[in-house]
CSV table of C-alpha atoms and ligand atoms in Angstrom, one decimal:
chain,number,residue,atom,x,y,z
G,21,MET,CA,73.2,236.8,-75.1
G,22,SER,CA,76.5,238.5,-74.3
G,23,PRO,CA,79.4,236.1,-74.0
G,24,LEU,CA,80.4,238.1,-70.9
G,25,ASP,CA,77.3,237.7,-68.8
G,26,GLU,CA,77.2,235.8,-65.5
G,27,THR,CA,75.3,232.8,-66.9
G,28,THR,CA,78.0,232.2,-69.5
G,29,PHE,CA,80.7,232.6,-66.8
G,30,ASP,CA,78.8,230.1,-64.6
G,31,GLY,CA,78.9,227.6,-67.4
G,32,ILE,CA,82.6,228.0,-68.0
G,33,ARG,CA,83.6,227.9,-64.3
G,34,LEU,CA,81.3,225.0,-63.6
G,35,GLY,CA,82.9,223.1,-66.4
G,36,GLN,CA,86.3,223.8,-64.9
G,37,TRP,CA,85.1,222.8,-61.5
G,38,LEU,CA,83.7,219.5,-62.8
G,39,ALA,CA,87.0,218.9,-64.6
G,40,GLY,CA,88.8,219.1,-61.2
G,41,GLN,CA,90.5,222.4,-62.0
G,42,ALA,CA,88.7,224.1,-59.1
G,43,ASP,CA,88.1,222.3,-55.9
G,44,ASP,CA,85.0,222.6,-53.6
G,45,ARG,CA,85.5,220.3,-50.7
G,46,GLY,CA,82.3,221.8,-49.1
G,47,LEU,CA,80.2,219.8,-51.5
G,48,SER,CA,79.1,216.3,-50.5
G,49,ARG,CA,79.4,213.5,-52.9
G,50,ARG,CA,75.6,213.5,-53.2
G,51,ARG,CA,75.5,217.2,-53.9
G,52,LEU,CA,78.3,216.7,-56.5
G,53,LEU,CA,76.2,214.1,-58.3
G,54,GLN,CA,73.2,216.4,-58.2
G,55,LEU,CA,75.3,219.3,-59.5
G,56,GLY,CA,76.5,217.1,-62.4
G,57,ALA,CA,72.9,216.2,-63.2
G,58,VAL,CA,71.8,219.7,-63.0
G,59,ALA,CA,74.6,220.9,-65.3
G,60,THR,CA,73.5,218.3,-67.8
G,61,ALA,CA,69.9,219.3,-67.5
G,62,ALA,CA,70.9,223.0,-68.0
G,63,LEU,CA,72.8,222.1,-71.1
G,64,SER,CA,69.7,220.4,-72.6
G,65,GLY,CA,67.7,223.5,-71.7
G,66,ALA,CA,65.7,222.1,-68.8
G,67,ALA,CA,65.4,224.2,-65.6
G,68,ALA,CA,67.0,223.0,-62.4
G,69,LEU,CA,64.7,222.1,-59.5
G,70,PRO,CA,65.1,224.5,-56.7
G,71,ALA,CA,66.6,222.9,-53.6
G,72,ALA,CA,64.4,222.5,-50.5
G,73,ALA,CA,64.7,225.8,-48.6
G,74,PRO,CA,64.5,226.5,-44.9
G,75,ALA,CA,61.5,228.5,-43.8
G,76,ALA,CA,62.1,232.0,-45.0
G,77,ALA,CA,60.9,234.9,-42.9
G,78,GLY,CA,60.6,236.9,-46.2
G,79,PRO,CA,63.0,238.3,-48.7
G,80,ILE,CA,63.7,241.1,-46.2
G,81,VAL,CA,62.0,241.3,-42.8
G,82,LYS,CA,62.6,244.9,-41.7
G,83,PRO,CA,60.5,247.8,-43.1
G,84,LEU,CA,61.9,249.3,-46.3
G,85,PRO,CA,60.4,252.8,-46.4
G,86,PRO,CA,61.1,254.5,-49.7
G,87,GLU,CA,62.8,257.5,-48.0
G,88,LEU,CA,65.5,255.1,-46.7
G,89,PHE,CA,65.9,252.5,-49.4
G,90,TYR,CA,66.0,251.8,-53.1
G,91,LEU,CA,64.9,248.2,-53.8
G,92,HIS,CA,66.8,245.9,-56.2
G,93,GLY,CA,65.1,242.5,-56.3
G,94,THR,CA,66.0,240.7,-53.0
G,95,ASN,CA,68.3,243.5,-52.0
G,96,ALA,CA,67.8,246.9,-50.4
G,97,GLU,CA,70.2,249.8,-51.0
G,98,MET,CA,70.5,252.6,-48.4
G,99,ARG,CA,69.7,256.1,-49.8
G,100,TRP,CA,72.7,258.3,-48.8
G,101,GLU,CA,70.5,261.2,-47.8
G,102,ALA,CA,69.3,258.9,-45.0
G,103,MET,CA,72.8,259.4,-43.3
G,104,ALA,CA,72.5,263.2,-43.1
G,105,GLY,CA,72.3,264.2,-39.5
G,106,GLN,CA,73.1,260.6,-38.3
G,107,GLY,CA,75.9,259.7,-35.9
G,108,TYR,CA,79.0,257.7,-36.7
G,109,HIS,CA,77.3,254.3,-37.1
G,110,THR,CA,74.7,253.3,-39.7
G,111,PRO,CA,71.5,252.7,-37.8
G,112,ILE,CA,70.0,249.3,-38.3
G,113,ASP,CA,66.8,250.7,-39.8
G,114,ARG,CA,68.7,252.0,-42.8
G,115,PHE,CA,71.6,249.5,-43.1
G,116,PHE,CA,71.6,248.0,-46.6
G,117,VAL,CA,70.6,244.4,-47.1
G,118,ARG,CA,72.1,242.0,-49.7
G,119,ASN,CA,70.3,238.7,-49.8
G,120,HIS,CA,71.0,236.0,-52.4
G,121,THR,CA,67.6,234.6,-51.6
G,122,ALA,CA,65.6,235.5,-48.5
G,123,THR,CA,66.1,236.1,-44.8
G,124,PRO,CA,65.6,232.8,-43.0
G,125,ALA,CA,63.7,232.4,-39.7
G,126,ILE,CA,66.2,230.8,-37.3
G,127,ASP,CA,65.5,229.7,-33.7
G,128,ALA,CA,68.5,230.6,-31.6
G,129,ASP,CA,67.5,227.9,-29.1
G,130,THR,CA,68.0,225.0,-31.5
G,131,TRP,CA,70.7,226.7,-33.7
G,132,ARG,CA,74.1,225.2,-33.6
G,133,LEU,CA,77.4,226.2,-35.2
G,134,GLU,CA,79.2,223.1,-36.5
G,135,LEU,CA,83.0,223.0,-37.3
G,136,PHE,CA,84.4,220.1,-39.2
G,137,GLY,CA,87.1,219.1,-41.6
G,138,THR,CA,90.7,217.9,-42.1
G,139,GLY,CA,92.0,221.1,-40.4
G,140,LEU,CA,90.7,219.9,-37.0
G,141,ARG,CA,92.5,217.5,-34.7
G,142,GLY,CA,89.4,215.4,-34.1
G,143,ASN,CA,85.7,215.0,-34.8
G,144,PRO,CA,83.3,217.8,-35.7
G,145,VAL,CA,82.7,220.2,-32.9
G,146,SER,CA,79.5,222.2,-32.3
G,147,PHE,CA,78.5,225.2,-30.3
G,148,SER,CA,75.1,226.4,-29.2
G,149,TYR,CA,74.1,230.0,-29.1
G,150,ARG,CA,74.5,230.1,-25.3
G,151,GLN,CA,77.9,228.5,-25.4
G,152,LEU,CA,79.1,231.0,-28.0
G,153,ARG,CA,77.8,233.9,-25.9
G,154,ARG,CA,79.6,232.6,-22.8
G,155,LEU,CA,83.0,232.8,-24.5
G,156,PRO,CA,85.1,235.9,-24.1
G,157,SER,CA,83.7,238.7,-26.3
G,158,THR,CA,85.2,241.4,-28.5
G,159,THR,CA,83.6,244.6,-29.8
G,160,TYR,CA,84.8,246.6,-32.8
G,161,ASP,CA,83.6,248.9,-35.6
G,162,ALA,CA,83.7,247.4,-39.0
G,163,THR,CA,82.4,248.4,-42.5
G,164,ILE,CA,80.4,246.0,-44.5
G,165,GLU,CA,80.4,246.9,-48.2
G,166,CYS,CA,79.3,244.9,-51.1
G,167,ALA,CA,82.0,244.3,-53.7
G,168,GLY,CA,79.6,245.6,-56.3
G,169,ASN,CA,78.9,248.9,-54.4
G,170,GLY,CA,79.0,251.7,-57.0
G,171,ARG,CA,78.6,249.2,-59.9
G,172,GLY,CA,75.9,251.3,-61.5
G,173,PHE,CA,78.6,254.0,-62.2
G,174,TYR,CA,80.5,251.7,-64.5
G,175,THR,CA,77.5,252.1,-66.8
G,176,THR,CA,76.1,255.6,-66.1
G,177,GLN,CA,79.5,257.3,-65.7
G,178,GLN,CA,81.9,255.3,-67.7
G,179,GLY,CA,79.6,253.9,-70.4
G,180,GLN,CA,80.6,250.3,-69.8
G,181,THR,CA,78.6,247.1,-69.7
G,182,VAL,CA,78.6,245.2,-66.4
G,183,SER,CA,76.3,242.5,-64.9
G,184,GLY,CA,74.8,242.5,-61.4
G,185,THR,CA,72.8,244.8,-59.2
G,186,PRO,CA,73.4,248.4,-60.4
G,187,TRP,CA,74.0,249.8,-56.9
G,188,LYS,CA,74.8,253.5,-56.6
G,189,LEU,CA,76.9,254.1,-53.4
G,190,GLY,CA,74.5,252.8,-50.8
G,191,ALA,CA,75.6,249.2,-50.5
G,192,VAL,CA,77.8,250.1,-47.5
G,193,GLY,CA,77.4,250.6,-43.7
G,194,VAL,CA,79.5,250.9,-40.6
G,195,ALA,CA,78.3,249.2,-37.4
G,196,ARG,CA,79.6,248.3,-34.0
G,197,TRP,CA,79.8,244.5,-33.9
G,198,ARG,CA,80.1,242.3,-30.7
G,199,GLY,CA,80.9,238.7,-30.8
G,200,VAL,CA,83.5,236.0,-30.3
G,201,ARG,CA,86.7,235.9,-32.2
G,202,LEU,CA,86.9,233.2,-34.8
G,203,SER,CA,90.4,232.4,-33.4
G,204,THR,CA,88.8,231.5,-30.0
G,205,VAL,CA,86.3,229.2,-31.6
G,206,LEU,CA,88.9,227.6,-33.9
G,207,ARG,CA,91.3,226.9,-31.0
G,208,ARG,CA,88.5,225.4,-28.9
G,209,ALA,CA,87.5,223.2,-31.9
G,210,GLY,CA,91.0,221.8,-32.1
G,211,LEU,CA,92.7,223.7,-34.9
G,212,ARG,CA,95.6,221.8,-36.5
G,213,HIS,CA,98.9,223.5,-37.2
G,214,ASP,CA,98.6,222.6,-40.9
G,215,ALA,CA,95.1,224.0,-41.4
G,216,VAL,CA,95.1,226.5,-44.3
G,217,ASP,CA,91.6,227.6,-45.1
G,218,VAL,CA,88.2,228.0,-43.4
G,219,MET,CA,84.9,228.1,-45.2
G,220,PRO,CA,81.9,229.6,-43.3
G,221,GLU,CA,78.5,228.6,-44.8
G,222,GLY,CA,75.1,230.3,-44.4
G,223,LEU,CA,71.8,228.6,-43.4
G,224,ASP,CA,69.8,230.5,-45.9
G,225,ALA,CA,68.4,228.7,-49.0
G,226,GLU,CA,70.7,227.3,-51.6
G,227,TRP,CA,71.3,229.6,-54.5
G,228,GLY,CA,71.8,229.1,-58.2
G,229,THR,CA,72.0,230.9,-61.5
G,230,GLY,CA,71.7,229.9,-65.1
G,231,GLY,CA,69.8,226.7,-64.1
G,232,VAL,CA,72.6,225.5,-61.8
G,233,ASN,CA,72.3,225.1,-58.1
G,234,LEU,CA,75.5,226.3,-56.4
G,235,GLY,CA,74.5,225.3,-52.9
G,236,HIS,CA,74.6,227.4,-49.7
G,237,VAL,CA,76.2,230.8,-49.8
G,238,ARG,CA,79.8,230.2,-48.6
G,239,ARG,CA,83.3,231.6,-49.3
G,240,SER,CA,86.7,230.4,-48.0
G,241,LEU,CA,89.3,232.6,-46.4
G,242,PRO,CA,92.8,231.8,-45.2
G,243,VAL,CA,93.4,230.6,-41.7
G,244,ALA,CA,95.9,233.6,-41.2
G,245,LYS,CA,93.0,236.1,-41.8
G,246,ALA,CA,90.6,234.0,-39.7
G,247,LEU,CA,93.0,234.0,-36.7
G,248,HIS,CA,93.9,237.7,-37.2
G,249,ASP,CA,90.7,239.7,-36.8
G,250,VAL,CA,87.6,237.8,-37.9
G,251,LEU,CA,84.6,238.0,-35.6
G,252,LEU,CA,81.6,235.7,-35.2
G,253,ALA,CA,79.2,238.6,-34.4
G,254,TYR,CA,75.9,238.2,-32.4
G,255,GLU,CA,75.3,241.9,-31.8
G,256,MET,CA,75.1,244.9,-34.1
G,257,ASN,CA,75.0,248.5,-32.7
G,258,GLY,CA,74.3,247.1,-29.2
G,259,GLN,CA,71.3,244.9,-30.2
G,260,PRO,CA,71.0,241.2,-31.0
G,261,LEU,CA,71.9,240.7,-34.6
G,262,PRO,CA,68.7,241.6,-36.6
G,263,PRO,CA,67.2,238.8,-38.8
G,264,ASP,CA,68.2,240.5,-42.1
G,265,HIS,CA,71.8,241.0,-40.9
G,266,GLY,CA,72.4,237.3,-40.0
G,267,PHE,CA,70.6,236.4,-36.8
G,268,PRO,CA,71.8,234.6,-34.7
G,269,VAL,CA,75.4,234.8,-35.8
G,270,ARG,CA,77.3,236.2,-38.8
G,271,VAL,CA,80.9,236.5,-39.8
G,272,ILE,CA,82.7,239.9,-39.9
G,273,VAL,CA,85.9,240.1,-42.0
G,274,PRO,CA,87.4,243.6,-41.6
G,275,GLY,CA,88.5,245.2,-44.8
G,276,TRP,CA,87.2,242.4,-47.0
G,277,ILE,CA,84.3,242.5,-49.5
G,278,GLY,CA,80.8,242.0,-48.1
G,279,ILE,CA,80.4,238.4,-49.4
G,280,SER,CA,83.1,237.3,-46.9
G,281,ALA,CA,80.7,238.4,-44.1
G,282,ILE,CA,78.5,235.2,-44.2
G,283,LYS,CA,75.2,235.7,-42.5
G,284,TRP,CA,73.1,233.1,-40.7
G,285,LEU,CA,76.3,231.1,-40.1
G,286,GLY,CA,75.7,227.4,-39.7
G,287,ARG,CA,78.9,225.6,-40.5
G,288,ILE,CA,82.6,226.2,-40.9
G,289,GLU,CA,84.7,223.8,-42.7
G,290,VAL,CA,88.3,223.9,-41.6
G,291,SER,CA,90.7,222.3,-44.0
G,292,SER,CA,94.4,221.4,-44.4
G,293,THR,CA,94.1,221.8,-48.2
G,294,PRO,CA,92.9,224.8,-50.1
G,295,LEU,CA,89.1,225.4,-50.3
G,296,PHE,CA,87.1,227.2,-52.9
G,297,SER,CA,83.4,227.9,-53.6
G,298,PRO,CA,81.7,229.4,-56.6
G,299,TRP,CA,81.9,232.7,-54.6
G,300,ASN,CA,85.7,232.4,-54.9
G,301,THR,CA,85.9,231.0,-58.5
G,302,GLN,CA,83.0,232.4,-60.5
G,303,PHE,CA,82.0,235.5,-58.6
G,304,TYR,CA,84.1,238.0,-56.8
G,305,ARG,CA,86.9,237.9,-59.3
G,306,LEU,CA,87.9,240.5,-61.9
G,307,PHE,CA,87.1,239.3,-65.4
G,308,GLY,CA,87.4,241.0,-68.7
G,309,PRO,CA,90.0,242.4,-71.1
G,310,GLY,CA,93.2,243.0,-69.1
G,311,TYR,CA,92.5,240.2,-66.7
G,312,PRO,CA,93.7,236.6,-66.9
G,313,ALA,CA,91.1,234.2,-68.4
G,314,GLU,CA,90.5,232.6,-65.0
G,315,GLY,CA,90.0,236.1,-63.5
G,316,GLU,CA,91.8,237.9,-60.7
G,317,PRO,CA,90.7,237.1,-57.2
G,318,ILE,CA,89.6,239.9,-54.9
G,319,ASN,CA,89.3,240.2,-51.2
G,320,ARG,CA,90.0,243.7,-50.0
G,321,GLN,CA,87.6,246.6,-50.5
G,322,VAL,CA,88.7,249.9,-52.1
G,323,ILE,CA,88.3,253.7,-51.4
G,324,LYS,CA,85.1,255.7,-51.9
G,325,SER,CA,83.2,258.9,-50.9
G,326,ALA,CA,79.5,259.8,-50.8
G,327,PHE,CA,77.5,263.0,-50.3
G,328,GLU,CA,74.6,262.8,-47.9
G,329,ILE,CA,72.1,264.2,-50.4
G,330,PRO,CA,69.5,262.7,-52.7
G,331,TRP,CA,70.4,261.4,-56.1
G,332,ALA,CA,69.8,263.7,-57.9
G,333,ALA,CA,69.6,266.6,-55.5
G,334,ALA,CA,67.7,269.9,-55.9
G,335,LEU,CA,68.9,272.7,-53.7
G,336,ALA,CA,67.8,276.3,-53.5
G,337,VAL,CA,70.1,279.2,-54.4
G,338,GLY,CA,71.8,280.2,-51.2
G,339,ASP,CA,74.1,278.9,-48.5
G,340,HIS,CA,74.4,275.1,-47.9
G,341,VAL,CA,76.7,272.9,-45.9
G,342,LEU,CA,77.5,269.8,-47.9
G,343,THR,CA,78.2,266.7,-45.8
G,344,GLY,CA,79.4,263.2,-46.6
G,345,ARG,CA,81.6,260.3,-45.7
G,346,SER,CA,84.7,258.7,-47.2
G,347,TRP,CA,86.1,255.3,-46.4
G,348,SER,CA,88.9,252.9,-47.4
G,349,ALA,CA,89.9,249.4,-46.5
G,350,ASN,CA,93.5,250.5,-46.3
G,351,GLY,CA,92.8,252.4,-43.1
G,352,PRO,CA,92.0,256.0,-42.0
G,353,ILE,CA,91.2,258.7,-44.6
G,354,ARG,CA,93.9,261.4,-44.7
G,355,ASP,CA,92.3,264.0,-46.9
G,356,VAL,CA,89.0,264.7,-48.7
G,357,GLU,CA,88.7,267.3,-51.5
G,358,ILE,CA,85.4,268.6,-52.9
G,359,SER,CA,84.7,270.2,-56.3
G,360,THR,CA,81.4,272.0,-57.0
G,361,ASP,CA,82.4,273.1,-60.5
G,362,GLY,CA,82.7,269.8,-62.4
G,363,GLY,CA,86.3,269.1,-61.2
G,364,ALA,CA,87.9,272.4,-62.3
G,365,THR,CA,88.8,273.5,-58.7
G,366,TRP,CA,89.0,271.6,-55.4
G,367,ARG,CA,88.6,272.6,-51.8
G,368,ARG,CA,89.6,270.6,-48.7
G,369,ALA,CA,86.6,269.4,-46.7
G,370,ASN,CA,86.5,269.8,-42.9
G,371,ARG,CA,86.8,266.6,-40.9
G,372,ILE,CA,84.0,265.8,-38.5
G,373,GLY,CA,85.5,263.6,-35.8
G,374,PRO,CA,88.3,261.1,-36.3
G,375,SER,CA,88.7,258.5,-39.1
G,376,HIS,CA,88.9,255.1,-37.6
G,377,ALA,CA,90.4,252.1,-39.3
G,378,GLY,CA,87.4,249.9,-40.1
G,379,GLY,CA,85.1,252.9,-40.3
G,380,TRP,CA,84.8,256.1,-42.2
G,381,GLN,CA,85.6,259.8,-42.1
G,382,ARG,CA,82.7,262.2,-41.8
G,383,TRP,CA,83.2,265.6,-43.4
G,384,SER,CA,81.5,268.9,-44.3
G,385,LEU,CA,82.0,271.9,-46.5
G,386,PRO,CA,80.1,275.1,-46.9
G,387,TRP,CA,78.8,275.8,-50.4
G,388,LYS,CA,77.3,279.0,-51.6
G,389,ALA,CA,75.1,278.2,-54.6
G,390,VAL,CA,74.9,281.5,-56.4
G,391,THR,CA,73.5,280.8,-59.9
G,392,PRO,CA,70.6,278.5,-60.7
G,393,GLY,CA,71.4,275.7,-63.0
G,394,GLU,CA,72.8,272.2,-63.3
G,395,TYR,CA,75.9,271.2,-61.3
G,396,THR,CA,78.0,268.2,-60.5
G,397,LEU,CA,79.5,267.7,-57.0
G,398,ARG,CA,82.6,265.6,-56.6
G,399,ALA,CA,84.3,264.3,-53.5
G,400,ARG,CA,87.8,262.7,-53.8
G,401,ALA,CA,89.4,261.0,-50.8
G,402,THR,CA,93.0,260.0,-50.1
G,403,ASP,CA,93.7,257.3,-47.5
G,404,VAL,CA,96.5,256.7,-45.1
G,405,ARG,CA,98.5,254.8,-47.7
G,406,GLY,CA,98.3,257.7,-50.1
G,407,VAL,CA,95.7,256.0,-52.4
G,408,THR,CA,93.5,258.7,-54.0
G,409,GLN,CA,90.2,258.0,-55.8
G,410,PRO,CA,90.9,257.9,-59.5
G,411,GLU,CA,89.0,259.6,-62.4
G,412,GLN,CA,88.1,256.2,-63.8
G,413,SER,CA,87.8,252.7,-62.3
G,414,PRO,CA,89.4,249.9,-64.3
G,415,HIS,CA,86.5,248.0,-66.0
G,416,ASN,CA,85.7,244.5,-65.1
G,417,THR,CA,82.7,242.6,-66.4
G,418,LEU,CA,81.1,241.8,-63.1
G,419,GLY,CA,81.4,245.5,-62.0
G,420,TYR,CA,83.3,245.1,-58.7
G,421,LEU,CA,85.5,247.5,-56.7
G,422,PHE,CA,84.3,250.8,-58.2
G,423,ASP,CA,86.5,253.5,-56.7
G,424,ALA,CA,86.4,256.4,-59.1
G,425,VAL,CA,85.3,259.9,-58.1
G,426,VAL,CA,81.5,260.1,-58.6
G,427,ALA,CA,79.9,263.1,-60.3
G,428,HIS,CA,76.8,263.8,-58.2
G,429,PRO,CA,74.1,265.7,-60.1
G,430,VAL,CA,72.6,268.7,-58.4
G,431,THR,CA,70.0,271.2,-59.7
G,432,VAL,CA,70.2,274.7,-58.1
G,433,LEU,CA,66.8,276.2,-58.2
G,434,ALA,CA,66.0,279.9,-58.5
G,435,PRO,CA,64.0,281.3,-55.6
G,436,ALA,CA,60.2,280.8,-56.1
P,526,MTE,N1,74.4,233.5,-45.8
P,526,MTE,C1,74.5,234.6,-46.6
P,526,MTE,N2,75.5,235.5,-46.2
P,526,MTE,C2,75.7,236.6,-46.9
P,526,MTE,C3,74.9,236.9,-48.1
P,526,MTE,C4,73.9,236.0,-48.4
P,526,MTE,O1,73.1,236.2,-49.3
P,526,MTE,N3,73.7,234.9,-47.6
P,526,MTE,N4,75.2,238.1,-48.8
P,526,MTE,C5,76.6,238.5,-48.7
P,526,MTE,C6,76.8,239.8,-49.4
P,526,MTE,S1,77.1,239.7,-51.1
P,526,MTE,C7,77.0,241.0,-48.7
P,526,MTE,S2,77.4,242.4,-49.5
P,526,MTE,C8,76.7,241.1,-47.3
P,526,MTE,C9,75.6,242.1,-46.9
P,526,MTE,O2,75.4,242.2,-45.6
P,526,MTE,P1,74.1,242.9,-45.0
P,526,MTE,O3,72.9,242.3,-45.7
P,526,MTE,O4,74.1,242.7,-43.6
P,526,MTE,O5,74.3,244.4,-45.3
P,526,MTE,O6,76.3,239.8,-46.7
P,526,MTE,C10,77.0,238.7,-47.2
P,526,MTE,N5,76.6,237.5,-46.5
P,527,MO,MO1,77.8,241.7,-51.8
């Protein structure tokens, strides 16, 4: 077993957590005792018992036709050729799904959102679905992108070992989200001035790894971000949130890694002391040589580009128009350059429409494929802050935040 795999990390981080070096106030005393027992059992080699799970509608509910998705266990990755000819937003039928366990079946009529904790002035406060929908609504575009999007290229392009789902570039989508601002809900719940963190928690089954149950999927974020632009979304692209994307309500955290966007939201702890969960301490940190032993926390996404063609693509000799999209959590894309000759020469792509903050830049470039053979296409974006996609992404063992230029293989075929 590699000393750098996730299970080993779990063990180390859990030990630190049990030693009081990392704090998870979201765990009940009962759960804490269970966790302690589970950790002991794991050490003696016994398997942990799975926690009672809510009724699951299935790992993923929507159809996953092979022309739209690659499957990775409980997750479905969008194939980038499925965006060719599409509009600005990613349609729901091809939006990637990242499920730690399975999509739960939740009844909006009995669902409630509970807010509780030392960051509130009084007792826990809860909202029904109807109450939330009656509050003032906000609509905006936002990208959801898994922190591990592009992880596969650490291995296939950079020859490095990483653990986790080997996504290519399809763990990303842009949608139009409508909902109520978290700030509205927090203020109505009686937010105290000294509140520092909030921790949204999902209603899907508890999740664990390496024989340890880590509880419900949850991740804390600072009150400043929560009040700034976080949305509790109940609509996606003009429709009620689909089951796989968090029905009835999910969190949207613009610019931040996908794990922040908790689906099937059930509870939000509001705290006047810092909150952590394993999704802050064990996962979604940069570990490895060059990083501190406790890892470097991550929140914001990076910059990437993708061609809307199959991986790998086969094209006939002749004239083509290459299309694709580039996106950055720093804001709009300023420039996209394309190379069709392995990076020797670069041409500027034509923009299609504007580049919105929170979304992506669509682009195109004509390409005359003259000679049959093997090619690599490269797209390299620069964002509004002047950040350009590098040749190499700095390695981290969990394979997060890949931002390097991707060499996309294409075979140009002789006429039949
Ligand atoms: N409750 C819950 N929320 C969750 C997850 C989950 O498994 N359970 N997965 C997270 C991760 S890692 C990502 S990348 C995004 C994916 O959102 P999507 O499935 O709508 O594309 O949801 C996040 N929210
Ligand atoms: Mo993710």
